[in-house]
Amino acid sequence: MDARQKLENKIIGAVVSAVGNPAVPAQPGAVSPIVEAVTSKILPEIINATNNEPWYRSRVTLGALLAAISGILGAFGYALPAELQGNVIDLIIALGPVVGGALALYGRWAAKKPIGG
């Protein structure tokens, strides 16, 4: 279970507990909308604030890698303009799911054993 799912489960438990408290003026039917509102608006902020996103989705990590690569290229006489650096990071983030999906498919197709076996 990843960090996002763990947090979501904690949120669901807390909302169910709060709505079940007779001192809280909320009906049981309010659980789903409350959970949806919290998970859609606050959960991404919590994950970002606690650095629980995968490294390839972290702008800080991608920026550091780009800076390191730019420095190495600079040592060999190549320069990457600052305007282009932001575009490169956006492109990497956009391609992340595509590359991840392709790697998952390749890993499954190249596997010699069935899942769980």
PDB file of C-alpha atoms in Angstrom:
ATOM      1  CA  MET A   1       0.000   0.000   0.000  1.00  0.00           C
ATOM      2  CA  ASP A   2       1.477   3.356  -1.004  1.00  0.00           C
ATOM      3  CA  ALA A   3       1.535   6.540   1.084  1.00  0.00           C
ATOM      4  CA  ARG A   4      -1.437   8.026  -0.770  1.00  0.00           C
ATOM      5  CA  GLN A   5      -3.648   5.022  -0.013  1.00  0.00           C
ATOM      6  CA  LYS A   6      -2.549   4.964   3.631  1.00  0.00           C
ATOM      7  CA  LEU A   7      -3.437   8.634   4.034  1.00  0.00           C
ATOM      8  CA  GLU A   8      -6.746   8.153   2.252  1.00  0.00           C
ATOM      9  CA  ASN A   9      -7.630   5.266   4.585  1.00  0.00           C
ATOM     10  CA  LYS A  10      -6.782   7.425   7.618  1.00  0.00           C
ATOM     11  CA  ILE A  11      -8.963  10.246   6.278  1.00  0.00           C
ATOM     12  CA  ILE A  12     -11.874   7.869   5.690  1.00  0.00           C
ATOM     13  CA  GLY A  13     -11.529   6.464   9.207  1.00  0.00           C
ATOM     14  CA  ALA A  14     -11.410   9.928  10.766  1.00  0.00           C
ATOM     15  CA  VAL A  15     -14.453  11.154   8.822  1.00  0.00           C
ATOM     16  CA  VAL A  16     -16.478   8.023   9.638  1.00  0.00           C
ATOM     17  CA  SER A  17     -15.545   8.401  13.311  1.00  0.00           C
ATOM     18  CA  ALA A  18     -16.441  12.106  13.369  1.00  0.00           C
ATOM     19  CA  VAL A  19     -19.776  11.608  11.596  1.00  0.00           C
ATOM     20  CA  GLY A  20     -20.583   8.741  13.965  1.00  0.00           C
ATOM     21  CA  ASN A  21     -20.070  11.023  16.974  1.00  0.00           C
ATOM     22  CA  PRO A  22     -23.483  12.199  18.239  1.00  0.00           C
ATOM     23  CA  ALA A  23     -22.009  15.611  19.084  1.00  0.00           C
ATOM     24  CA  VAL A  24     -21.178  16.222  15.407  1.00  0.00           C
ATOM     25  CA  PRO A  25     -24.164  17.521  13.398  1.00  0.00           C
ATOM     26  CA  ALA A  26     -23.584  15.382  10.302  1.00  0.00           C
ATOM     27  CA  GLN A  27     -25.596  12.588   8.732  1.00  0.00           C
ATOM     28  CA  PRO A  28     -24.031   9.239   7.692  1.00  0.00           C
ATOM     29  CA  GLY A  29     -24.738  10.143   4.058  1.00  0.00           C
ATOM     30  CA  ALA A  30     -22.281  13.032   4.410  1.00  0.00           C
ATOM     31  CA  VAL A  31     -19.278  10.699   4.755  1.00  0.00           C
ATOM     32  CA  SER A  32     -18.678  10.216   1.020  1.00  0.00           C
ATOM     33  CA  PRO A  33     -18.874  13.916   0.031  1.00  0.00           C
ATOM     34  CA  ILE A  34     -16.642  14.912   2.941  1.00  0.00           C
ATOM     35  CA  VAL A  35     -14.065  12.225   2.126  1.00  0.00           C
ATOM     36  CA  GLU A  36     -14.158  13.193  -1.571  1.00  0.00           C
ATOM     37  CA  ALA A  37     -13.657  16.885  -0.759  1.00  0.00           C
ATOM     38  CA  VAL A  38     -10.777  16.225   1.623  1.00  0.00           C
ATOM     39  CA  THR A  39      -9.000  13.679  -0.572  1.00  0.00           C
ATOM     40  CA  SER A  40      -9.343  15.709  -3.764  1.00  0.00           C
ATOM     41  CA  LYS A  41      -8.307  19.059  -2.288  1.00  0.00           C
ATOM     42  CA  ILE A  42      -6.086  18.366   0.707  1.00  0.00           C
ATOM     43  CA  LEU A  43      -4.503  14.945   0.110  1.00  0.00           C
ATOM     44  CA  PRO A  44      -2.313  16.135  -2.812  1.00  0.00           C
ATOM     45  CA  GLU A  45      -1.046  18.996  -0.627  1.00  0.00           C
ATOM     46  CA  ILE A  46      -0.200  16.611   2.216  1.00  0.00           C
ATOM     47  CA  ILE A  47       1.649  14.268  -0.133  1.00  0.00           C
ATOM     48  CA  ASN A  48       3.587  17.169  -1.626  1.00  0.00           C
ATOM     49  CA  ALA A  49       4.364  18.712   1.766  1.00  0.00           C
ATOM     50  CA  THR A  50       5.652  15.419   3.140  1.00  0.00           C
ATOM     51  CA  ASN A  51       7.681  14.608   0.006  1.00  0.00           C
ATOM     52  CA  ASN A  52       5.785  11.374  -0.573  1.00  0.00           C
ATOM     53  CA  GLU A  53       5.547  11.728  -4.332  1.00  0.00           C
ATOM     54  CA  PRO A  54       7.754   9.415  -6.407  1.00  0.00           C
ATOM     55  CA  TRP A  55      11.168  10.904  -7.227  1.00  0.00           C
ATOM     56  CA  TYR A  56      10.308  11.190 -10.920  1.00  0.00           C
ATOM     57  CA  ARG A  57       7.294  13.424 -10.089  1.00  0.00           C
ATOM     58  CA  SER A  58       9.313  15.731  -7.827  1.00  0.00           C
ATOM     59  CA  ARG A  59      10.135  19.056  -9.472  1.00  0.00           C
ATOM     60  CA  VAL A  60      12.977  19.513  -6.990  1.00  0.00           C
ATOM     61  CA  THR A  61      14.594  16.208  -7.973  1.00  0.00           C
ATOM     62  CA  LEU A  62      14.063  16.819 -11.682  1.00  0.00           C
ATOM     63  CA  GLY A  63      15.426  20.335 -11.327  1.00  0.00           C
ATOM     64  CA  ALA A  64      18.497  19.045  -9.496  1.00  0.00           C
ATOM     65  CA  LEU A  65      19.082  16.400 -12.169  1.00  0.00           C
ATOM     66  CA  LEU A  66      18.679  18.982 -14.913  1.00  0.00           C
ATOM     67  CA  ALA A  67      21.106  21.317 -13.131  1.00  0.00           C
ATOM     68  CA  ALA A  68      23.649  18.503 -12.775  1.00  0.00           C
ATOM     69  CA  ILE A  69      23.274  17.482 -16.415  1.00  0.00           C
ATOM     70  CA  SER A  70      23.531  21.116 -17.499  1.00  0.00           C
ATOM     71  CA  GLY A  71      26.718  21.462 -15.466  1.00  0.00           C
ATOM     72  CA  ILE A  72      28.228  18.363 -17.038  1.00  0.00           C
ATOM     73  CA  LEU A  73      27.237  19.536 -20.515  1.00  0.00           C
ATOM     74  CA  GLY A  74      28.643  22.985 -19.702  1.00  0.00           C
ATOM     75  CA  ALA A  75      32.003  21.407 -18.898  1.00  0.00           C
ATOM     76  CA  PHE A  76      32.025  20.063 -22.453  1.00  0.00           C
ATOM     77  CA  GLY A  77      31.022  23.391 -24.001  1.00  0.00           C
ATOM     78  CA  TYR A  78      27.248  22.864 -24.285  1.00  0.00           C
ATOM     79  CA  ALA A  79      24.740  25.278 -22.717  1.00  0.00           C
ATOM     80  CA  LEU A  80      21.045  24.787 -21.957  1.00  0.00           C
ATOM     81  CA  PRO A  81      19.163  28.137 -21.885  1.00  0.00           C
ATOM     82  CA  ALA A  82      17.172  28.842 -18.702  1.00  0.00           C
ATOM     83  CA  GLU A  83      13.882  29.151 -20.644  1.00  0.00           C
ATOM     84  CA  LEU A  84      14.430  25.696 -22.084  1.00  0.00           C
ATOM     85  CA  GLN A  85      15.109  24.136 -18.668  1.00  0.00           C
ATOM     86  CA  GLY A  86      11.508  24.722 -17.512  1.00  0.00           C
ATOM     87  CA  ASN A  87      10.184  23.256 -20.753  1.00  0.00           C
ATOM     88  CA  VAL A  88      12.402  20.194 -20.356  1.00  0.00           C
ATOM     89  CA  ILE A  89      11.102  19.579 -16.816  1.00  0.00           C
ATOM     90  CA  ASP A  90       7.489  19.938 -18.020  1.00  0.00           C
ATOM     91  CA  LEU A  91       8.202  17.479 -20.835  1.00  0.00           C
ATOM     92  CA  ILE A  92       9.771  14.968 -18.438  1.00  0.00           C
ATOM     93  CA  ILE A  93       6.745  15.210 -16.125  1.00  0.00           C
ATOM     94  CA  ALA A  94       4.360  14.776 -19.070  1.00  0.00           C
ATOM     95  CA  LEU A  95       6.272  11.748 -20.355  1.00  0.00           C
ATOM     96  CA  GLY A  96       6.577  10.147 -16.899  1.00  0.00           C
ATOM     97  CA  PRO A  97       3.275   8.225 -17.032  1.00  0.00           C
ATOM     98  CA  VAL A  98       3.942   7.091 -20.607  1.00  0.00           C
ATOM     99  CA  VAL A  99       7.419   5.823 -19.755  1.00  0.00           C
ATOM    100  CA  GLY A 100       6.135   4.247 -16.524  1.00  0.00           C
ATOM    101  CA  GLY A 101       3.351   2.443 -18.385  1.00  0.00           C
ATOM    102  CA  ALA A 102       5.744   1.238 -21.053  1.00  0.00           C
ATOM    103  CA  LEU A 103       8.185  -0.064 -18.422  1.00  0.00           C
ATOM    104  CA  ALA A 104       5.369  -1.839 -16.568  1.00  0.00           C
ATOM    105  CA  LEU A 105       4.205  -3.526 -19.772  1.00  0.00           C
ATOM    106  CA  TYR A 106       7.747  -4.490 -20.717  1.00  0.00           C
ATOM    107  CA  GLY A 107       8.370  -5.882 -17.227  1.00  0.00           C
ATOM    108  CA  ARG A 108       5.196  -7.954 -17.350  1.00  0.00           C
ATOM    109  CA  TRP A 109       5.840  -9.251 -20.871  1.00  0.00           C
ATOM    110  CA  ALA A 110       9.493 -10.018 -20.141  1.00  0.00           C
ATOM    111  CA  ALA A 111       8.741 -11.801 -16.846  1.00  0.00           C
ATOM    112  CA  LYS A 112       9.388 -15.520 -16.819  1.00  0.00           C
ATOM    113  CA  LYS A 113       7.005 -16.310 -13.949  1.00  0.00           C
ATOM    114  CA  PRO A 114       3.321 -15.474 -13.547  1.00  0.00           C
ATOM    115  CA  ILE A 115       2.369 -12.833 -10.991  1.00  0.00           C
ATOM    116  CA  GLY A 116       2.289 -14.383  -7.529  1.00  0.00           C
ATOM    117  CA  GLY A 117       3.978 -17.548  -8.717  1.00  0.00           C
TER     118      GLY A 117
END
